[in-house]
Short mmCIF file of C-alpha atoms in Angstrom, two decimals:
data_model
loop_
_atom_site.label_atom_id
_atom_site.label_comp_id
_atom_site.label_asym_id
_atom_site.label_seq_id
_atom_site.Cartn_x
_atom_site.Cartn_y
_atom_site.Cartn_z
CA UNK H 625 -32.06 -79.37 92.94
CA UNK H 626 -32.79 -78.23 89.16
CA UNK H 627 -34.98 -80.88 89.20
CA UNK H 628 -36.89 -79.99 92.05
CA UNK H 629 -38.89 -77.40 90.56
CA UNK H 630 -39.52 -78.38 86.66
CA UNK H 631 -41.72 -75.43 86.32
CA UNK H 632 -39.77 -72.32 88.01
CA UNK H 633 -37.13 -70.22 85.85
CA UNK H 634 -33.58 -71.20 87.18
CA UNK H 635 -30.37 -69.28 87.05
CA UNK H 636 -27.32 -71.17 87.85
CA UNK H 637 -23.72 -70.16 87.93
CA UNK H 638 -20.97 -72.85 88.04
CA UNK H 639 -17.24 -71.47 88.51
CA UNK H 640 -14.41 -73.77 88.07
CA UNK H 641 -10.86 -73.40 88.74
CA UNK H 642 -9.49 -76.22 86.86
CA UNK H 643 -6.69 -74.16 85.44
CA UNK H 644 -5.75 -72.48 88.30
CA UNK H 645 -2.89 -75.20 89.36
CA UNK H 646 0.29 -73.78 88.69
CA UNK H 647 2.31 -76.07 91.25
CA UNK H 648 2.56 -79.19 88.77
CA UNK H 649 5.17 -79.57 85.92
CA UNK H 650 4.11 -77.31 82.67
CA UNK H 651 4.40 -80.93 80.95
CA UNK H 652 1.13 -81.98 82.84
CA UNK H 653 -0.86 -79.15 83.56
CA UNK H 654 -2.59 -79.93 80.03
CA UNK H 655 -3.46 -83.32 81.64
CA UNK H 656 -5.85 -81.36 84.21
CA UNK H 657 -7.64 -79.55 81.64
CA UNK H 658 -8.20 -82.61 79.34
CA UNK H 659 -9.72 -84.32 82.30
CA UNK H 660 -11.98 -81.50 82.85
CA UNK H 661 -12.95 -81.51 79.54
CA UNK H 662 -14.50 -84.72 79.79
CA UNK H 663 -16.45 -83.70 82.89
CA UNK H 664 -17.77 -80.59 80.59
CA UNK H 665 -18.62 -82.68 77.74
CA UNK H 666 -20.47 -85.18 79.84
CA UNK H 667 -22.59 -82.30 81.59
CA UNK H 668 -23.34 -80.38 78.30
CA UNK H 669 -24.65 -83.88 76.48
CA UNK H 670 -26.79 -84.52 79.87
CA UNK H 671 -28.37 -80.99 79.96
CA UNK H 672 -28.96 -80.48 76.06
CA UNK H 673 -30.96 -84.05 76.44
CA UNK H 674 -32.87 -83.00 78.94
CA UNK H 675 -36.61 -81.83 77.70
CA UNK H 676 -36.11 -78.13 78.97
CA UNK H 677 -33.02 -78.10 76.65
CA UNK H 678 -35.03 -75.81 74.40
CA UNK H 679 -35.96 -73.55 76.94
CA UNK H 680 -32.41 -73.32 78.18
CA UNK H 681 -29.54 -71.20 77.45
CA UNK H 682 -26.20 -72.22 78.71
CA UNK H 683 -23.33 -69.86 78.51
CA UNK H 684 -19.60 -70.82 78.65
CA UNK H 685 -16.62 -68.75 78.83
CA UNK H 686 -13.37 -68.48 80.47
CA UNK H 687 -11.67 -65.17 82.35
CA UNK H 688 -7.86 -65.53 81.34
CA UNK H 689 -5.26 -67.98 80.48
CA UNK H 690 -2.63 -68.88 83.05
CA UNK H 691 -1.32 -66.36 84.94
CA UNK H 692 1.45 -67.85 87.22
CA UNK H 693 4.81 -68.89 87.17
CA UNK H 694 6.90 -68.54 83.80
CA UNK H 695 3.61 -68.86 81.46
CA UNK H 696 2.96 -65.45 80.91
CA UNK H 697 6.35 -64.67 79.07
CA UNK H 698 5.08 -67.34 76.35
CA UNK H 699 3.26 -65.49 73.39
CA UNK H 700 0.77 -68.02 73.25
CA UNK H 701 -0.16 -67.36 76.87
CA UNK H 702 -0.59 -63.61 76.10
CA UNK H 703 -2.92 -64.48 73.24
CA UNK H 704 -4.79 -66.37 75.89
CA UNK H 705 -5.21 -63.56 78.14
CA UNK H 706 -6.87 -61.49 75.20
CA UNK H 707 -8.89 -63.72 73.91
CA UNK H 708 -10.97 -65.46 77.06
CA UNK H 709 -13.18 -68.08 75.60
CA UNK H 710 -17.30 -66.97 75.52
CA UNK H 711 -19.50 -69.48 73.79
CA UNK H 712 -23.39 -69.23 74.03
CA UNK H 713 -25.61 -72.49 73.76
CA UNK H 714 -29.12 -71.13 72.45
CA UNK H 715 -31.74 -73.42 71.45
CA UNK H 716 -33.12 -72.91 68.03
CA UNK H 717 -36.75 -72.82 69.00
CA UNK H 718 -35.99 -70.42 71.88
CA UNK H 719 -39.06 -68.16 72.67
CA UNK H 720 -40.65 -69.98 69.95
CA UNK H 721 -38.89 -68.43 67.07
CA UNK H 722 -35.36 -68.15 65.34
CA UNK H 723 -35.36 -64.42 64.49
CA UNK H 724 -32.19 -63.73 66.57
CA UNK H 725 -30.18 -66.36 65.02
CA UNK H 726 -28.93 -64.37 62.11
CA UNK H 727 -27.77 -61.94 64.56
CA UNK H 728 -25.54 -64.59 66.88
CA UNK H 729 -23.92 -66.14 63.70
CA UNK H 730 -23.14 -62.91 62.62
CA UNK H 731 -21.66 -62.14 65.92
CA UNK H 732 -19.54 -64.87 65.82
CA UNK H 733 -15.59 -63.94 66.11
CA UNK H 734 -16.58 -60.37 66.77
CA UNK H 735 -14.84 -58.18 69.35
CA UNK H 736 -17.42 -58.56 72.23
CA UNK H 737 -16.96 -58.08 76.01
CA UNK H 738 -18.81 -59.05 79.22
CA UNK H 739 -20.85 -55.90 78.86
CA UNK H 740 -22.28 -57.25 75.58
CA UNK H 741 -22.94 -60.31 77.32
CA UNK H 742 -24.30 -58.58 80.17
CA UNK H 743 -26.61 -56.81 77.53
CA UNK H 744 -27.60 -60.03 76.06
CA UNK H 745 -28.68 -61.84 79.37
CA UNK H 746 -30.76 -58.45 80.03
CA UNK H 747 -32.30 -58.68 77.15
CA UNK H 748 -33.10 -62.23 77.18
CA UNK H 749 -34.91 -61.93 80.60
CA UNK H 750 -36.82 -58.48 79.04
CA UNK H 751 -40.71 -59.47 78.48
CA UNK H 752 -41.72 -60.44 74.98
CA UNK H 753 -44.27 -60.08 72.67
CA UNK H 754 -46.73 -62.86 72.50
CA UNK H 755 -46.17 -63.94 69.05
CA UNK H 756 -42.71 -64.75 69.97
CA UNK H 757 -40.81 -61.92 68.38
CA UNK H 758 -39.02 -58.91 69.88
CA UNK H 759 -38.86 -57.81 73.19
CA UNK H 760 -42.04 -55.90 74.25
CA UNK H 761 -41.40 -51.87 74.50
CA UNK H 762 -41.87 -51.00 78.09
CA UNK H 763 -41.98 -46.94 78.73
CA UNK H 764 -40.74 -47.69 81.94
CA UNK H 765 -38.41 -45.03 83.46
CA UNK H 766 -35.07 -46.64 84.40
CA UNK H 767 -35.94 -49.85 82.83
CA UNK H 768 -32.81 -49.96 81.03
CA UNK H 769 -30.71 -48.66 83.58
CA UNK H 770 -27.43 -49.98 84.08
CA UNK H 771 -26.97 -51.41 80.48
CA UNK H 772 -23.98 -49.72 78.76
CA UNK H 773 -25.01 -47.34 75.83
CA UNK H 774 -21.70 -49.02 74.04
CA UNK H 775 -22.57 -52.41 74.38
CA UNK H 776 -24.57 -54.91 72.26
CA UNK H 777 -27.54 -57.29 72.82
CA UNK H 778 -25.72 -60.26 70.65
CA UNK H 779 -29.01 -61.75 69.73
CA UNK H 780 -31.03 -58.70 68.81
CA UNK H 781 -28.11 -56.59 67.23
CA UNK H 782 -25.19 -57.03 65.16
CA UNK H 783 -21.78 -56.18 66.29
CA UNK H 784 -19.80 -53.75 63.80
CA UNK H 785 -16.91 -55.49 61.75
CA UNK H 786 -14.94 -52.56 62.27
CA UNK H 787 -15.04 -52.26 66.06
CA UNK H 788 -11.95 -51.41 68.28
CA UNK H 789 -10.96 -51.75 71.56
CA UNK H 790 -11.57 -48.18 71.90
CA UNK H 791 -15.52 -48.58 70.86
CA UNK H 792 -15.33 -51.37 73.16
CA UNK H 793 -13.82 -49.76 76.39
CA UNK H 794 -11.12 -52.13 76.53
CA UNK H 795 -8.13 -51.29 78.48
CA UNK H 796 -5.06 -51.21 76.46
CA UNK H 797 -3.55 -53.88 78.29
CA UNK H 798 -6.40 -56.15 77.21
CA UNK H 799 -6.95 -55.36 73.93
CA UNK H 800 -6.58 -58.07 71.62
CA UNK H 801 -5.99 -55.85 68.53
CA UNK H 802 -2.35 -56.04 67.60
CA UNK H 803 -2.71 -52.41 65.31
CA UNK H 804 -3.14 -50.95 68.76
CA UNK H 805 -0.84 -52.65 71.03
CA UNK H 806 2.77 -51.51 71.59
CA UNK H 807 3.39 -53.55 74.35
CA UNK H 808 3.35 -57.36 73.42
CA UNK H 809 6.32 -59.15 72.24
CA UNK H 810 9.11 -58.58 72.30
CA UNK H 811 8.15 -55.28 74.58
CA UNK H 812 5.84 -57.45 76.92
CA UNK H 813 9.21 -59.68 78.21
CA UNK H 814 10.50 -56.50 79.78
CA UNK H 815 7.70 -54.97 81.32
CA UNK H 816 6.41 -58.24 82.62
CA UNK H 817 9.80 -59.52 84.10
CA UNK H 818 10.13 -55.78 86.08
CA UNK H 819 6.50 -56.73 87.39
CA UNK H 820 7.65 -60.16 88.58
CA UNK H 821 10.73 -58.40 90.24
CA UNK H 822 8.77 -55.95 92.10
CA UNK H 823 6.37 -58.92 93.21
CA UNK H 824 9.29 -61.25 93.97
CA UNK H 825 11.13 -58.77 96.30
CA UNK H 826 7.90 -57.77 98.27
CA UNK H 827 7.78 -61.55 99.09
CA UNK H 828 11.27 -61.61 99.82
CA UNK H 829 10.89 -58.24 101.98
CA UNK H 830 8.02 -59.92 103.76
CA UNK H 831 9.92 -63.16 104.39
CA UNK H 832 13.07 -61.46 105.40
CA UNK H 833 14.85 -62.65 102.66
CA UNK H 834 17.51 -60.57 100.58
CA UNK H 835 16.61 -58.94 96.91
CA UNK H 836 15.80 -60.78 93.79
CA UNK H 837 18.07 -59.65 91.35
CA UNK H 838 16.53 -59.90 87.59
CA UNK H 839 18.17 -61.33 84.44
CA UNK H 840 20.32 -58.59 82.43
CA UNK H 841 20.99 -59.49 78.96
CA UNK H 842 24.53 -57.84 78.03
CA UNK H 843 24.11 -54.61 76.04
CA UNK H 844 20.96 -53.77 77.53
CA UNK H 845 19.93 -51.41 80.22
CA UNK H 846 16.75 -53.24 80.61
CA UNK H 847 15.53 -56.24 82.87
CA UNK H 848 14.72 -59.49 81.42
#
């Protein structure tokens, strides 16, 4: 399909659920990811060797880590939930210029969200000046409609070093900034266990079963 219309701009979206199989043994879950890594590597090699690679932008991103079974009580899994993978592959000669490279490199390892990616994609699609410079300034009513004012174009702007989750409109439960969190280890164990208990009781009630009793630690009033 990609080769059918070589001169037509394209937008392709691929969604993979390679990491959403919680039925296998924990010791083997990583094998599925490793196998998918090979497919992804082959795909990227093929795409980057194509003649149109220097006019193609590839976005690689994830939503979260494992969220089923006992995995969420592991601290490394909690960290994955807060740090979804996000990667932009942009050709050096994109739009015949490299004015944006400094900004992109500056924004590595910064606190960014899907809103910033949306802002960036909107900027990529915006009309450009003929000399290959920045976006043309269009005085059109509603042209920038839908772009959040707190978001950044990762190719055209630099995200502040001191940006906080509050600045980026990230809910507390998804905030990766430890100094803004009070619900991680060991607190997270308690809260997550209670949520699992409620979910399990709903399932048991639906199936006509008894009540799920969470594990209680001697000397504590909280569930674990």
